Structures are given as C-alpha cells and as structure tokens.
PDB file of C-alpha atoms in Angstrom:
ATOM      1  CA  MET A  30      10.650  10.579 -13.329  1.00 43.00           C
ATOM      2  CA  SER A  31      10.604   7.779 -15.699  1.00 59.00           C
ATOM      3  CA  ASP A  32       7.722   5.805 -16.377  1.00 93.00           C
ATOM      4  CA  VAL A  33       6.214   4.073 -13.323  1.00 96.00           C
ATOM      5  CA  TYR A  34       5.950   0.659 -15.209  1.00 96.00           C
ATOM      6  CA  VAL A  35       9.312   0.640 -16.252  1.00 96.00           C
ATOM      7  CA  ARG A  36      10.808   1.625 -11.901  1.00 96.00           C
ATOM      8  CA  LEU A  37       8.858  -1.047 -11.057  1.00 97.00           C
ATOM      9  CA  LYS A  38      10.834  -3.624 -13.614  1.00 96.00           C
ATOM     10  CA  GLU A  39      13.665  -1.378 -12.780  1.00 96.00           C
ATOM     11  CA  LEU A  40      13.034  -2.511  -8.974  1.00 96.00           C
ATOM     12  CA  GLY A  41      12.492  -6.431  -9.994  1.00 96.00           C
ATOM     13  CA  LEU A  42       9.110  -6.069  -8.742  1.00 96.00           C
ATOM     14  CA  GLU A  43       5.700  -6.851 -10.938  1.00 94.00           C
ATOM     15  CA  LEU A  44       2.205  -5.335  -9.898  1.00 96.00           C
ATOM     16  CA  PRO A  45      -0.249  -7.953  -9.016  1.00 97.00           C
ATOM     17  CA  LYS A  46      -3.509  -8.603  -9.798  1.00 96.00           C
ATOM     18  CA  ALA A  47      -5.738  -6.742  -8.312  1.00 95.00           C
ATOM     19  CA  PRO A  48      -7.311  -8.828  -5.359  1.00 92.00           C
ATOM     20  CA  ALA A  49     -10.646  -9.767  -4.325  1.00 89.00           C
ATOM     21  CA  ARG A  50     -13.183  -7.629  -2.303  1.00 86.00           C
ATOM     22  CA  GLY A  51     -13.497  -9.229   0.999  1.00 84.00           C
ATOM     23  CA  GLY A  52     -17.095  -8.121   1.821  1.00 89.00           C
ATOM     24  CA  VAL A  53     -20.019  -6.081   0.809  1.00 92.00           C
ATOM     25  CA  TYR A  54     -17.705  -2.574  -0.263  1.00 94.00           C
ATOM     26  CA  SER A  55     -16.067  -0.881  -3.476  1.00 94.00           C
ATOM     27  CA  SER A  56     -12.552  -1.366  -3.771  1.00 96.00           C
ATOM     28  CA  SER A  57     -11.793   1.521  -4.770  1.00 97.00           C
ATOM     29  CA  ARG A  58     -14.100   5.372  -5.085  1.00 97.00           C
ATOM     30  CA  GLU A  59     -13.258   8.862  -7.033  1.00 96.00           C
ATOM     31  CA  PHE A  60     -14.297  12.003  -5.298  1.00 95.00           C
ATOM     32  CA  GLY A  61     -13.688  15.235  -4.867  1.00 94.00           C
ATOM     33  CA  ASN A  62     -11.567  16.904  -7.752  1.00 92.00           C
ATOM     34  CA  HIS A  63      -9.905  13.669  -8.511  1.00 97.00           C
ATOM     35  CA  LEU A  64      -9.379  12.023  -5.734  1.00 98.00           C
ATOM     36  CA  VAL A  65      -9.119   8.839  -6.031  1.00 98.00           C
ATOM     37  CA  TYR A  66      -9.769   6.415  -2.455  1.00 98.00           C
ATOM     38  CA  ILE A  67      -8.222   2.880  -2.215  1.00 98.00           C
ATOM     39  CA  SER A  68     -10.176   0.193   0.473  1.00 97.00           C
ATOM     40  CA  GLY A  69      -6.983  -1.796   2.504  1.00 97.00           C
ATOM     41  CA  CYS A  70      -5.349  -4.410   1.019  1.00 97.00           C
ATOM     42  CA  GLY A  71      -3.216  -7.055   2.558  1.00 97.00           C
ATOM     43  CA  PRO A  72       0.024  -8.298   1.631  1.00 97.00           C
ATOM     44  CA  ALA A  73      -1.620 -11.148   0.164  1.00 95.00           C
ATOM     45  CA  ILE A  74       0.708 -11.332  -3.822  1.00 93.00           C
ATOM     46  CA  ASP A  75       1.871 -15.065  -4.117  1.00 86.00           C
ATOM     47  CA  GLY A  76      -0.226 -16.715  -1.409  1.00 89.00           C
ATOM     48  CA  PRO A  77      -1.315 -16.260   2.190  1.00 92.00           C
ATOM     49  CA  VAL A  78      -0.508 -14.392   4.814  1.00 96.00           C
ATOM     50  CA  ARG A  79      -1.344 -14.815   8.340  1.00 97.00           C
ATOM     51  CA  GLY A  80       0.571 -13.381  11.599  1.00 97.00           C
ATOM     52  CA  LYS A  81       1.217 -10.920  14.059  1.00 98.00           C
ATOM     53  CA  VAL A  82       4.537  -8.696  13.988  1.00 98.00           C
ATOM     54  CA  GLY A  83       6.937  -9.050  16.496  1.00 97.00           C
ATOM     55  CA  LYS A  84       5.189 -12.826  17.507  1.00 96.00           C
ATOM     56  CA  GLU A  85       5.331 -15.000  13.753  1.00 97.00           C
ATOM     57  CA  PHE A  86       7.443 -12.024  11.381  1.00 98.00           C
ATOM     58  CA  THR A  87      10.050  -9.734  12.355  1.00 98.00           C
ATOM     59  CA  LYS A  88       9.852  -5.964  11.256  1.00 98.00           C
ATOM     60  CA  GLU A  89      11.699  -6.355   8.454  1.00 98.00           C
ATOM     61  CA  GLU A  90       9.084  -8.912   6.870  1.00 98.00           C
ATOM     62  CA  ALA A  91       6.646  -6.852   8.093  1.00 98.00           C
ATOM     63  CA  GLN A  92       8.325  -4.405   6.291  1.00 98.00           C
ATOM     64  CA  VAL A  93       7.971  -6.359   2.987  1.00 98.00           C
ATOM     65  CA  PHE A  94       4.713  -7.181   3.476  1.00 98.00           C
ATOM     66  CA  SER A  95       3.573  -3.522   3.382  1.00 98.00           C
ATOM     67  CA  ARG A  96       5.319  -2.484   0.196  1.00 98.00           C
ATOM     68  CA  ASN A  97       3.054  -6.053  -0.863  1.00 98.00           C
ATOM     69  CA  SER A  98      -0.233  -4.607   0.698  1.00 98.00           C
ATOM     70  CA  MET A  99       1.465  -1.323  -1.540  1.00 98.00           C
ATOM     71  CA  LEU A 100       1.949  -3.461  -4.556  1.00 98.00           C
ATOM     72  CA  ASN A 101      -1.620  -4.579  -4.125  1.00 98.00           C
ATOM     73  CA  VAL A 102      -3.373  -0.991  -3.975  1.00 98.00           C
ATOM     74  CA  LEU A 103      -1.425   0.099  -7.222  1.00 98.00           C
ATOM     75  CA  ALA A 104      -3.118  -3.001  -8.698  1.00 98.00           C
ATOM     76  CA  VAL A 105      -6.910  -1.460  -7.688  1.00 98.00           C
ATOM     77  CA  LEU A 106      -5.531   1.843  -8.428  1.00 98.00           C
ATOM     78  CA  GLN A 107      -4.728   0.969 -11.751  1.00 97.00           C
ATOM     79  CA  ASP A 108      -8.096  -0.637 -11.853  1.00 97.00           C
ATOM     80  CA  ARG A 109     -10.163   2.448 -11.513  1.00 97.00           C
ATOM     81  CA  ILE A 110      -7.297   4.839 -13.177  1.00 97.00           C
ATOM     82  CA  GLY A 111      -6.205   2.209 -16.130  1.00 96.00           C
ATOM     83  CA  ASP A 112      -2.561   4.010 -15.994  1.00 96.00           C
ATOM     84  CA  LEU A 113      -0.596   4.503 -13.316  1.00 97.00           C
ATOM     85  CA  ASN A 114       1.117   7.768 -14.786  1.00 97.00           C
ATOM     86  CA  LYS A 115      -2.384   8.872 -14.522  1.00 97.00           C
ATOM     87  CA  VAL A 116      -0.825   9.768 -10.602  1.00 98.00           C
ATOM     88  CA  LYS A 117      -0.142  13.376  -9.751  1.00 97.00           C
ATOM     89  CA  GLN A 118       0.611  12.057  -5.805  1.00 98.00           C
ATOM     90  CA  ALA A 119       0.144   9.710  -3.265  1.00 98.00           C
ATOM     91  CA  VAL A 120      -2.301  12.209  -0.657  1.00 98.00           C
ATOM     92  CA  LYS A 121      -2.300   9.778   2.271  1.00 98.00           C
ATOM     93  CA  ILE A 122      -1.723   6.224   3.419  1.00 98.00           C
ATOM     94  CA  LEU A 123      -2.902   4.358   6.832  1.00 98.00           C
ATOM     95  CA  VAL A 124      -1.090   0.982   7.555  1.00 98.00           C
ATOM     96  CA  PHE A 125      -2.698  -1.060  10.198  1.00 98.00           C
ATOM     97  CA  VAL A 126      -0.254  -3.634  11.741  1.00 98.00           C
ATOM     98  CA  ALA A 127      -1.816  -6.542  13.549  1.00 98.00           C
ATOM     99  CA  SER A 128       1.320  -6.455  16.774  1.00 97.00           C
ATOM    100  CA  ASP A 129       2.103  -8.413  19.296  1.00 96.00           C
ATOM    101  CA  ASP A 130       1.420  -6.306  22.696  1.00 96.00           C
ATOM    102  CA  ASP A 131       5.256  -5.685  22.982  1.00 96.00           C
ATOM    103  CA  PHE A 132       5.606  -4.353  19.536  1.00 97.00           C
ATOM    104  CA  TYR A 133       5.386  -0.909  18.939  1.00 97.00           C
ATOM    105  CA  GLU A 134       7.755  -0.168  15.686  1.00 98.00           C
ATOM    106  CA  GLN A 135       4.869   0.465  13.050  1.00 98.00           C
ATOM    107  CA  PRO A 136       5.873   2.740  11.477  1.00 98.00           C
ATOM    108  CA  PHE A 137       9.010   1.286  10.188  1.00 98.00           C
ATOM    109  CA  VAL A 138       6.840  -1.870   8.741  1.00 98.00           C
ATOM    110  CA  ALA A 139       5.028   1.478   7.239  1.00 98.00           C
ATOM    111  CA  ASN A 140       7.907   2.868   5.086  1.00 98.00           C
ATOM    112  CA  GLY A 141       7.800  -0.698   3.625  1.00 98.00           C
ATOM    113  CA  GLY A 142       4.856   1.146   1.248  1.00 98.00           C
ATOM    114  CA  SER A 143       6.015   4.531   1.430  1.00 98.00           C
ATOM    115  CA  GLN A 144       9.366   4.199  -0.052  1.00 98.00           C
ATOM    116  CA  LEU A 145       7.428   1.839  -2.835  1.00 98.00           C
ATOM    117  CA  LEU A 146       5.848   5.403  -3.716  1.00 98.00           C
ATOM    118  CA  VAL A 147       8.917   7.189  -3.394  1.00 98.00           C
ATOM    119  CA  ASP A 148      10.849   4.589  -5.513  1.00 97.00           C
ATOM    120  CA  LEU A 149       7.765   4.468  -7.982  1.00 97.00           C
ATOM    121  CA  PHE A 150       6.899   8.168  -8.229  1.00 97.00           C
ATOM    122  CA  GLY A 151       9.530  10.836  -6.785  1.00 96.00           C
ATOM    123  CA  GLU A 152      10.166  12.474  -3.477  1.00 96.00           C
ATOM    124  CA  GLU A 153       7.463  15.502  -4.447  1.00 96.00           C
ATOM    125  CA  LYS A 154       4.896  13.215  -5.445  1.00 97.00           C
ATOM    126  CA  GLY A 155       5.404   9.595  -4.144  1.00 97.00           C
ATOM    127  CA  LYS A 156       5.905  10.927  -0.157  1.00 97.00           C
ATOM    128  CA  PRO A 157       2.966  10.700   1.151  1.00 97.00           C
ATOM    129  CA  ALA A 158       0.909  11.878   4.313  1.00 98.00           C
ATOM    130  CA  ARG A 159       0.514   8.701   6.710  1.00 98.00           C
ATOM    131  CA  SER A 160      -0.418   7.097   9.649  1.00 98.00           C
ATOM    132  CA  ALA A 161       0.923   3.450  11.188  1.00 98.00           C
ATOM    133  CA  VAL A 162      -1.025   2.351  13.449  1.00 98.00           C
ATOM    134  CA  GLY A 163      -1.033  -1.292  15.437  1.00 97.00           C
ATOM    135  CA  MET A 164      -4.311  -3.625  15.624  1.00 97.00           C
ATOM    136  CA  ASN A 165      -4.516  -6.665  17.776  1.00 96.00           C
ATOM    137  CA  VAL A 166      -6.236  -8.352  14.454  1.00 96.00           C
ATOM    138  CA  LEU A 167      -6.967  -7.585  11.529  1.00 97.00           C
ATOM    139  CA  PRO A 168      -9.440  -9.535   9.134  1.00 95.00           C
ATOM    140  CA  GLY A 169      -8.241 -13.107   7.993  1.00 95.00           C
ATOM    141  CA  ASN A 170      -5.095 -12.955  10.768  1.00 97.00           C
ATOM    142  CA  ILE A 171      -3.253 -10.699   7.852  1.00 98.00           C
ATOM    143  CA  PRO A 172      -0.021  -9.190   9.589  1.00 98.00           C
ATOM    144  CA  VAL A 173      -0.137  -5.575   7.111  1.00 98.00           C
ATOM    145  CA  GLU A 174      -3.048  -3.646   5.625  1.00 98.00           C
ATOM    146  CA  THR A 175      -3.184  -0.459   3.686  1.00 98.00           C
ATOM    147  CA  GLU A 176      -5.354   1.876   2.482  1.00 98.00           C
ATOM    148  CA  ALA A 177      -4.742   5.004   0.380  1.00 98.00           C
ATOM    149  CA  ILE A 178      -5.723   8.587  -1.605  1.00 98.00           C
ATOM    150  CA  PHE A 179      -4.721   9.863  -4.967  1.00 98.00           C
ATOM    151  CA  GLU A 180      -4.989  12.816  -6.755  1.00 98.00           C
ATOM    152  CA  ILE A 181      -5.182  12.153 -10.474  1.00 98.00           C
ATOM    153  CA  LYS A 182      -4.037  14.071 -13.230  1.00 95.00           C
ATOM    154  CA  GLU A 183      -7.120  16.153 -15.361  1.00 84.00           C
TER     155      GLU A 183
END
C-alpha cells in the first residue's frame, strides 16, 4: 500500500489538527508491546456537530461523522507517534453512536471510520476488531465518538 498521506490526498481528505482534550485525561497512551490507545474523539472538524442519529441526522450523515471522528483519532495518533506510516495495524475501535430510541443501525454508522482505516492502510492492516454501540447521549451532544487501539512498528 502507498504512503498513508498520499492515500489521504487521493481520497480528497486532510488530517485535521488534533482535537483539544475535553477534560482531565490523556488523549493517547502507549502501553504493552508497541500499542497506542487513543481516547474518544468526536466528529468536529469544521465546527461543532450536535444531535442524535435517527433524529437530527440520517445514518448516511452519521457515517460521514464516523469517518471524521476517525480522522480526529488519526490526528491524535500522529501527534503521539509522529508518522502514520509507523502503524503496523489497527487493532480495535469502539464507536459510540448517540441514537434516537428507534435507531438500530449503529454498525452502518461505524463503517465510516472502519472503511477509512481500510482505505488508508489496506485490508490486512486497516480492518480492526470493532464494536458499535448506541448511546442515549454523548458529551456535548455529539452524534458519534470513536476510540481506538493501534499497534506501531518497532
């Protein structure tokens, strides 16, 4: 697979500036044998996004929010490791979806972030284990939040 930054450009995407922390925690933490945990990131890139999926937003809009959340995750990861080409594999992601009571397609929403990882790192390295869960509300009334674990090359 080509350079991650070349793939981003080919997809018409840019890595945003890493989002500021929203509390008393670390945005990323290295642990174990070359693993990096990235704390939950929301979808805001060009400005705030607020509301629930299935109410204010469609599942298609939410899938874009999931992709944007992953872009923010990758921005935090880049700040931690310096170069996304050091990623050995995406290990696990957890996608929280603030959902209306009758919305049941959280996995569809989560595909936005998962697909970005596959597009950037390839099927073998980029397809993580994953959970997608519905929530009543997320911090700041954001519709999607994603956290992740990556393995980094030695």
